[in-house]
Each structure stands twice: as structure tokens, then as C-alpha cells.
DNA sequence: TATAAATATGTATTATAATACACATTAAAA
DNA sequence: TTTTAATGTGTATTATAATACATATTTATA
């Protein structure tokens, strides 16, 4: 699962929930710029920041064997 | 899935594969210190770094609904 | 089609992840 | 045991993620 795929999932989920990038960034407590970059596969977020975003969207990280 | 849980999974998998921290760090191309911190739930790695470690261990990140 | 809302990007600064090095502690082997 | 390998930690430095701000651009709405 690449950064691009992660960004796509976040974006799809956010749109599905009908939230703007600005609102989600505010809810999560991160900058709009960071969220935009993550959704577009730019940027290289930390686990903490990624988890904050996923939690706000009702998503969670998992690790599985390939 | 918290940083601590992620660290535990990485450590368990590494031990299962019979690799030392030093060797895994070299294989992955990161510092021993970073790996130690991640395994112990200290540190806050980026997706890239986490993915490099997981890939070397035959593991992968996934995102799922809660 | 104007206007506003939402999304996206360039640049500079700040916060912090990653590293290097030394050294301590713990576990394993001789 | 003692010697070595493996794991863990403190501190300083470097690399880079996160942010702030201004400003496009694209999309939606009046």
C-alpha cells in the first residue's frame, strides 16, 4: 500500500462522508496543506498524523502478511 | 493500531525470521537507532520508513473500516 | 457568466523525525 | 565466569515533515 493509494482512500472516504478538506483538517487538528498533500500522494506523513486522519474518518491501519 | 502495536508486530516478525536489529536496519537502509525506537513504540516513523521495514519483513500496510 | 467555495501549489519558517556517535545494559556463546 | 553479540539510551546534528501565508486554479452555485 503506497502513499498514493493511502491518499486515494482518504480522499474517497472524505468525499463519501461529505466533508471538505478544510473541515477535515480542522477536525483532525492538522494544516489544510498537510491534508491536501497526503490526499494527493505528496508528502510523507508520520504514523501519528496518518492515524489521526484515519480515526476521524472511521478508518484504521492494519498490518498483514503479503 | 497504535505505534506500540506496530512496533510489537515488527519485532515479533523480525524475531520469527531470525534477523537481528542490526541486520534488518542494514537491509532496510535505515539507522539501527530508528529501528530500535520503532520496535519499542518510541519514535513516530513516516509512512515511507514504515513501509520499507514492513516490505523487508514480508508485511504490508492496509486500511480498513473500524 | 459572475461569485463564492473548494482544492491545489510556491516559498519560507518551524517543529520534529532520522541519524551519528558514544556508551550502557542485557543475552548468548566460548 | 568472561567475552562477544545484541539490544537499548542520552545527546547533538542533520534532514525533512508540518505549518503559515499568499495566491492560483478548479468546481459549484447564485
PDB file of C-alpha atoms (C1' of nucleotides) in Angstrom:
ATOM      1  CA  UNK A   1       0.000   0.000   0.000  1.00  0.00           C
ATOM      2  CA  UNK A   2       1.742   3.113  -1.292  1.00  0.00           C
ATOM      3  CA  UNK A   3       1.374   6.723  -0.234  1.00  0.00           C
ATOM      4  CA  UNK A   4      -0.655   7.350  -3.368  1.00  0.00           C
ATOM      5  CA  UNK A   5      -3.088   4.561  -2.551  1.00  0.00           C
ATOM      6  CA  UNK A   6      -3.380   5.765   1.017  1.00  0.00           C
ATOM      7  CA  UNK A   7      -4.141   9.262  -0.227  1.00  0.00           C
ATOM      8  CA  UNK A   8      -6.802   7.964  -2.569  1.00  0.00           C
ATOM      9  CA  UNK A   9      -8.522   6.023   0.182  1.00  0.00           C
ATOM     10  CA  UNK A  10      -8.540   9.048   2.470  1.00  0.00           C
ATOM     11  CA  UNK A  11      -9.927  11.281  -0.242  1.00  0.00           C
ATOM     12  CA  UNK A  12     -12.619   8.805  -1.280  1.00  0.00           C
ATOM     13  CA  UNK A  13     -13.703   8.329   2.289  1.00  0.00           C
ATOM     14  CA  UNK A  14     -13.773  12.060   3.000  1.00  0.00           C
ATOM     15  CA  UNK A  15     -15.843  12.757  -0.104  1.00  0.00           C
ATOM     16  CA  UNK A  16     -18.132   9.855   0.762  1.00  0.00           C
ATOM     17  CA  UNK A  17     -18.721  11.459   4.156  1.00  0.00           C
ATOM     18  CA  UNK A  18     -19.351  14.835   2.524  1.00  0.00           C
ATOM     19  CA  UNK A  19     -16.602  16.704   4.336  1.00  0.00           C
ATOM     20  CA  UNK A  20     -14.376  19.388   2.852  1.00  0.00           C
ATOM     21  CA  UNK A  21     -10.607  19.232   3.160  1.00  0.00           C
ATOM     22  CA  UNK A  22     -10.730  22.347   5.325  1.00  0.00           C
ATOM     23  CA  UNK A  23     -13.273  20.845   7.717  1.00  0.00           C
ATOM     24  CA  UNK A  24     -11.431  17.546   7.995  1.00  0.00           C
ATOM     25  CA  UNK A  25      -8.148  19.339   8.614  1.00  0.00           C
ATOM     26  CA  UNK A  26      -9.807  21.348  11.384  1.00  0.00           C
ATOM     27  CA  UNK A  27     -11.425  18.270  12.927  1.00  0.00           C
ATOM     28  CA  UNK A  28      -8.151  16.367  12.868  1.00  0.00           C
ATOM     29  CA  UNK A  29      -6.151  19.347  14.020  1.00  0.00           C
ATOM     30  CA  UNK A  30      -3.671  19.467  11.164  1.00  0.00           C
ATOM     31  CA  UNK A  31      -2.976  22.029   8.498  1.00  0.00           C
ATOM     32  CA  UNK A  32      -5.014  22.081   5.322  1.00  0.00           C
ATOM     33  CA  UNK A  33      -1.768  21.938   3.395  1.00  0.00           C
ATOM     34  CA  UNK A  34      -0.746  18.671   5.040  1.00  0.00           C
ATOM     35  CA  UNK A  35      -4.079  17.049   4.282  1.00  0.00           C
ATOM     36  CA  UNK A  36      -4.037  18.162   0.658  1.00  0.00           C
ATOM     37  CA  UNK A  37      -0.528  16.821   0.198  1.00  0.00           C
ATOM     38  CA  UNK A  38      -1.385  13.494   1.796  1.00  0.00           C
ATOM     39  CA  UNK A  39      -4.528  13.040  -0.289  1.00  0.00           C
ATOM     40  CA  UNK A  40      -2.557  13.728  -3.454  1.00  0.00           C
ATOM     41  CA  UNK A  41       0.199  11.306  -2.579  1.00  0.00           C
ATOM     42  CA  UNK A  42       2.673  14.093  -1.962  1.00  0.00           C
ATOM     43  CA  UNK A  43       4.130  14.415   1.490  1.00  0.00           C
ATOM     44  CA  UNK A  44       5.244  11.586   3.703  1.00  0.00           C
ATOM     45  CA  UNK A  45       3.166  11.733   6.882  1.00  0.00           C
ATOM     46  CA  UNK A  46       4.101  10.221  10.204  1.00  0.00           C
ATOM     47  CA  UNK A  47       2.095   7.374  11.701  1.00  0.00           C
ATOM     48  CA  UNK A  48       0.614   9.721  14.260  1.00  0.00           C
ATOM     49  CA  UNK A  49      -0.677  12.124  11.675  1.00  0.00           C
ATOM     50  CA  UNK A  50      -1.962   9.352   9.441  1.00  0.00           C
ATOM     51  CA  UNK A  51      -3.717   7.713  12.373  1.00  0.00           C
ATOM     52  CA  UNK A  52      -5.374  10.976  13.361  1.00  0.00           C
ATOM     53  CA  UNK A  53      -6.799  11.350   9.882  1.00  0.00           C
ATOM     54  CA  UNK A  54      -7.917   7.737   9.609  1.00  0.00           C
ATOM     55  CA  UNK A  55      -9.547   7.799  13.028  1.00  0.00           C
ATOM     56  CA  UNK A  56     -11.535  10.891  12.106  1.00  0.00           C
ATOM     57  CA  UNK A  57     -12.808   9.055   9.038  1.00  0.00           C
ATOM     58  CA  UNK A  58     -13.721   5.846  10.843  1.00  0.00           C
ATOM     59  CA  UNK A  59     -10.777   4.007   9.308  1.00  0.00           C
ATOM     60  CA  UNK A  60      -7.863   2.188  10.848  1.00  0.00           C
ATOM     61  CA  UNK A  61      -4.421   0.936   9.944  1.00  0.00           C
ATOM     62  CA  UNK A  62      -3.719  -2.757   9.811  1.00  0.00           C
ATOM     63  CA  UNK A  63      -0.645  -4.828   9.085  1.00  0.00           C
ATOM     64  CA  UNK A  64      -0.962  -8.126   7.274  1.00  0.00           C
ATOM     65  CA  UNK A  65       1.292 -10.639   5.563  1.00  0.00           C
ATOM     66  CA  UNK A  66       1.831 -10.058   1.857  1.00  0.00           C
TER      67      UNK A  66
ATOM     68  CA  UNK B   1      -3.459   0.180  15.612  1.00  0.00           C
ATOM     69  CA  UNK B   2      -1.079   2.222  17.719  1.00  0.00           C
ATOM     70  CA  UNK B   3       2.639   2.819  17.345  1.00  0.00           C
ATOM     71  CA  UNK B   4       3.227   0.391  20.176  1.00  0.00           C
ATOM     72  CA  UNK B   5       1.248  -2.351  18.459  1.00  0.00           C
ATOM     73  CA  UNK B   6       3.031  -1.665  15.196  1.00  0.00           C
ATOM     74  CA  UNK B   7       6.371  -1.934  16.970  1.00  0.00           C
ATOM     75  CA  UNK B   8       5.389  -5.221  18.554  1.00  0.00           C
ATOM     76  CA  UNK B   9       4.362  -6.718  15.228  1.00  0.00           C
ATOM     77  CA  UNK B  10       7.609  -5.664  13.604  1.00  0.00           C
ATOM     78  CA  UNK B  11       9.661  -7.091  16.428  1.00  0.00           C
ATOM     79  CA  UNK B  12       7.760 -10.370  16.529  1.00  0.00           C
ATOM     80  CA  UNK B  13       8.110 -10.804  12.808  1.00  0.00           C
ATOM     81  CA  UNK B  14      11.827  -9.976  12.844  1.00  0.00           C
ATOM     82  CA  UNK B  15      12.487 -12.446  15.653  1.00  0.00           C
ATOM     83  CA  UNK B  16      10.377 -15.052  13.885  1.00  0.00           C
ATOM     84  CA  UNK B  17      12.566 -14.617  10.803  1.00  0.00           C
ATOM     85  CA  UNK B  18      15.699 -14.851  12.951  1.00  0.00           C
ATOM     86  CA  UNK B  19      17.132 -11.468  11.984  1.00  0.00           C
ATOM     87  CA  UNK B  20      18.952  -9.089  14.311  1.00  0.00           C
ATOM     88  CA  UNK B  21      18.008  -5.442  14.583  1.00  0.00           C
ATOM     89  CA  UNK B  22      21.332  -4.505  13.071  1.00  0.00           C
ATOM     90  CA  UNK B  23      20.858  -6.762  10.064  1.00  0.00           C
ATOM     91  CA  UNK B  24      17.306  -5.610   9.444  1.00  0.00           C
ATOM     92  CA  UNK B  25      18.341  -1.973   9.713  1.00  0.00           C
ATOM     93  CA  UNK B  26      21.087  -2.590   7.156  1.00  0.00           C
ATOM     94  CA  UNK B  27      18.760  -4.474   4.816  1.00  0.00           C
ATOM     95  CA  UNK B  28      16.150  -1.741   5.021  1.00  0.00           C
ATOM     96  CA  UNK B  29      18.708   1.031   4.800  1.00  0.00           C
ATOM     97  CA  UNK B  30      17.802   2.856   7.989  1.00  0.00           C
ATOM     98  CA  UNK B  31      19.706   3.527  11.168  1.00  0.00           C
ATOM     99  CA  UNK B  32      19.752   0.942  13.927  1.00  0.00           C
ATOM    100  CA  UNK B  33      18.543   3.630  16.282  1.00  0.00           C
ATOM    101  CA  UNK B  34      15.419   4.288  14.227  1.00  0.00           C
ATOM    102  CA  UNK B  35      14.536   0.605  14.107  1.00  0.00           C
ATOM    103  CA  UNK B  36      15.038   0.141  17.831  1.00  0.00           C
ATOM    104  CA  UNK B  37      12.844   3.133  18.592  1.00  0.00           C
ATOM    105  CA  UNK B  38      10.100   1.961  16.256  1.00  0.00           C
ATOM    106  CA  UNK B  39      10.077  -1.565  17.674  1.00  0.00           C
ATOM    107  CA  UNK B  40       9.792  -0.171  21.177  1.00  0.00           C
ATOM    108  CA  UNK B  41       6.953   2.160  20.324  1.00  0.00           C
ATOM    109  CA  UNK B  42       9.142   5.216  20.647  1.00  0.00           C
ATOM    110  CA  UNK B  43       9.607   7.380  17.629  1.00  0.00           C
ATOM    111  CA  UNK B  44       6.983   8.320  15.102  1.00  0.00           C
ATOM    112  CA  UNK B  45       8.116   6.991  11.733  1.00  0.00           C
ATOM    113  CA  UNK B  46       6.958   8.224   8.364  1.00  0.00           C
ATOM    114  CA  UNK B  47       4.935   6.017   6.043  1.00  0.00           C
ATOM    115  CA  UNK B  48       7.944   5.582   3.789  1.00  0.00           C
ATOM    116  CA  UNK B  49      10.138   4.326   6.563  1.00  0.00           C
ATOM    117  CA  UNK B  50       7.439   2.086   7.969  1.00  0.00           C
ATOM    118  CA  UNK B  51       6.745   0.644   4.524  1.00  0.00           C
ATOM    119  CA  UNK B  52      10.414  -0.077   3.942  1.00  0.00           C
ATOM    120  CA  UNK B  53      10.562  -2.054   7.166  1.00  0.00           C
ATOM    121  CA  UNK B  54       7.313  -3.924   6.544  1.00  0.00           C
ATOM    122  CA  UNK B  55       8.281  -4.790   2.985  1.00  0.00           C
ATOM    123  CA  UNK B  56      11.576  -6.260   4.164  1.00  0.00           C
ATOM    124  CA  UNK B  57       9.628  -8.458   6.569  1.00  0.00           C
ATOM    125  CA  UNK B  58       7.049  -9.602   4.055  1.00  0.00           C
ATOM    126  CA  UNK B  59       4.369  -7.491   5.662  1.00  0.00           C
ATOM    127  CA  UNK B  60       2.164  -4.745   4.267  1.00  0.00           C
ATOM    128  CA  UNK B  61       0.022  -1.876   5.452  1.00  0.00           C
ATOM    129  CA  UNK B  62      -3.706  -1.979   4.977  1.00  0.00           C
ATOM    130  CA  UNK B  63      -6.526   0.404   5.742  1.00  0.00           C
ATOM    131  CA  UNK B  64      -9.893  -0.920   6.807  1.00  0.00           C
ATOM    132  CA  UNK B  65     -13.084   0.403   8.308  1.00  0.00           C
ATOM    133  CA  UNK B  66     -13.238   0.313  12.077  1.00  0.00           C
TER     134      UNK B  66
ATOM    135  C1'  DT C   1     -21.248  34.155 -16.518  1.00  0.00           C
ATOM    136  C1'  DA C   2     -20.161  36.214 -12.173  1.00  0.00           C
ATOM    137  C1'  DT C   3     -19.304  34.961  -7.380  1.00  0.00           C
ATOM    138  C1'  DA C   4     -18.073  32.103  -3.963  1.00  0.00           C
ATOM    139  C1'  DA C   5     -16.364  27.761  -2.240  1.00  0.00           C
ATOM    140  C1'  DA C   6     -13.192  24.202  -2.531  1.00  0.00           C
ATOM    141  C1'  DT C   7      -8.916  22.394  -3.989  1.00  0.00           C
ATOM    142  C1'  DA C   8      -4.104  22.954  -5.135  1.00  0.00           C
ATOM    143  C1'  DT C   9       0.802  24.954  -5.172  1.00  0.00           C
ATOM    144  C1'  DG C  10       5.260  28.031  -4.304  1.00  0.00           C
ATOM    145  C1'  DT C  11       8.158  29.659  -0.814  1.00  0.00           C
ATOM    146  C1'  DA C  12       9.835  30.427   3.844  1.00  0.00           C
ATOM    147  C1'  DT C  13       9.863  29.071   8.587  1.00  0.00           C
ATOM    148  C1'  DT C  14       9.321  25.925  12.474  1.00  0.00           C
ATOM    149  C1'  DA C  15       8.887  21.510  14.509  1.00  0.00           C
ATOM    150  C1'  DT C  16      10.489  17.128  14.632  1.00  0.00           C
ATOM    151  C1'  DA C  17      11.948  12.571  12.505  1.00  0.00           C
ATOM    152  C1'  DA C  18      16.302  10.409  11.286  1.00  0.00           C
ATOM    153  C1'  DT C  19      20.877   9.929  12.021  1.00  0.00           C
ATOM    154  C1'  DA C  20      25.682   9.602  14.129  1.00  0.00           C
ATOM    155  C1'  DC C  21      28.406   8.562  17.990  1.00  0.00           C
ATOM    156  C1'  DA C  22      29.393   7.087  22.397  1.00  0.00           C
ATOM    157  C1'  DC C  23      28.189   4.182  25.906  1.00  0.00           C
ATOM    158  C1'  DA C  24      25.195   1.265  28.847  1.00  0.00           C
ATOM    159  C1'  DT C  25      22.649  -2.929  29.568  1.00  0.00           C
ATOM    160  C1'  DT C  26      21.147  -7.468  28.566  1.00  0.00           C
ATOM    161  C1'  DA C  27      21.504 -12.070  26.381  1.00  0.00           C
ATOM    162  C1'  DA C  28      24.173 -15.656  24.318  1.00  0.00           C
ATOM    163  C1'  DA C  29      28.349 -18.213  23.373  1.00  0.00           C
ATOM    164  C1'  DA C  30      33.129 -19.596  24.427  1.00  0.00           C
TER     165       DA C  30
ATOM    166  C1'  DT D   1      32.797 -16.818  34.707  1.00  0.00           C
ATOM    167  C1'  DT D   2      34.461 -13.643  30.718  1.00  0.00           C
ATOM    168  C1'  DT D   3      33.914 -12.442  26.134  1.00  0.00           C
ATOM    169  C1'  DT D   4      31.085 -11.308  22.459  1.00  0.00           C
ATOM    170  C1'  DA D   5      26.792 -10.268  20.272  1.00  0.00           C
ATOM    171  C1'  DA D   6      22.574  -7.987  20.557  1.00  0.00           C
ATOM    172  C1'  DT D   7      19.609  -4.571  22.331  1.00  0.00           C
ATOM    173  C1'  DG D   8      18.718  -0.112  24.321  1.00  0.00           C
ATOM    174  C1'  DT D   9      19.548   5.030  25.595  1.00  0.00           C
ATOM    175  C1'  DG D  10      21.499  10.103  26.045  1.00  0.00           C
ATOM    176  C1'  DT D  11      22.921  13.945  23.434  1.00  0.00           C
ATOM    177  C1'  DA D  12      23.946  16.641  19.352  1.00  0.00           C
ATOM    178  C1'  DT D  13      23.412  17.320  14.480  1.00  0.00           C
ATOM    179  C1'  DT D  14      21.125  16.909  10.015  1.00  0.00           C
ATOM    180  C1'  DA D  15      17.321  16.008   7.112  1.00  0.00           C
ATOM    181  C1'  DT D  16      12.761  16.662   6.388  1.00  0.00           C
ATOM    182  C1'  DA D  17       7.726  16.716   7.807  1.00  0.00           C
ATOM    183  C1'  DA D  18       4.430  20.211   9.205  1.00  0.00           C
ATOM    184  C1'  DT D  19       2.989  24.649   9.115  1.00  0.00           C
ATOM    185  C1'  DA D  20       1.858  29.615   7.744  1.00  0.00           C
ATOM    186  C1'  DC D  21       0.818  32.728   4.220  1.00  0.00           C
ATOM    187  C1'  DA D  22      -0.094  34.229  -0.227  1.00  0.00           C
ATOM    188  C1'  DT D  23      -2.002  33.071  -4.415  1.00  0.00           C
ATOM    189  C1'  DA D  24      -3.532  30.184  -8.173  1.00  0.00           C
ATOM    190  C1'  DT D  25      -6.884  27.088 -10.216  1.00  0.00           C
ATOM    191  C1'  DT D  26     -10.726  24.403 -10.398  1.00  0.00           C
ATOM    192  C1'  DT D  27     -15.532  23.365  -9.173  1.00  0.00           C
ATOM    193  C1'  DA D  28     -20.055  24.566  -7.612  1.00  0.00           C
ATOM    194  C1'  DT D  29     -23.785  27.844  -7.041  1.00  0.00           C
ATOM    195  C1'  DA D  30     -26.420  32.271  -7.374  1.00  0.00           C
TER     196       DA D  30
END
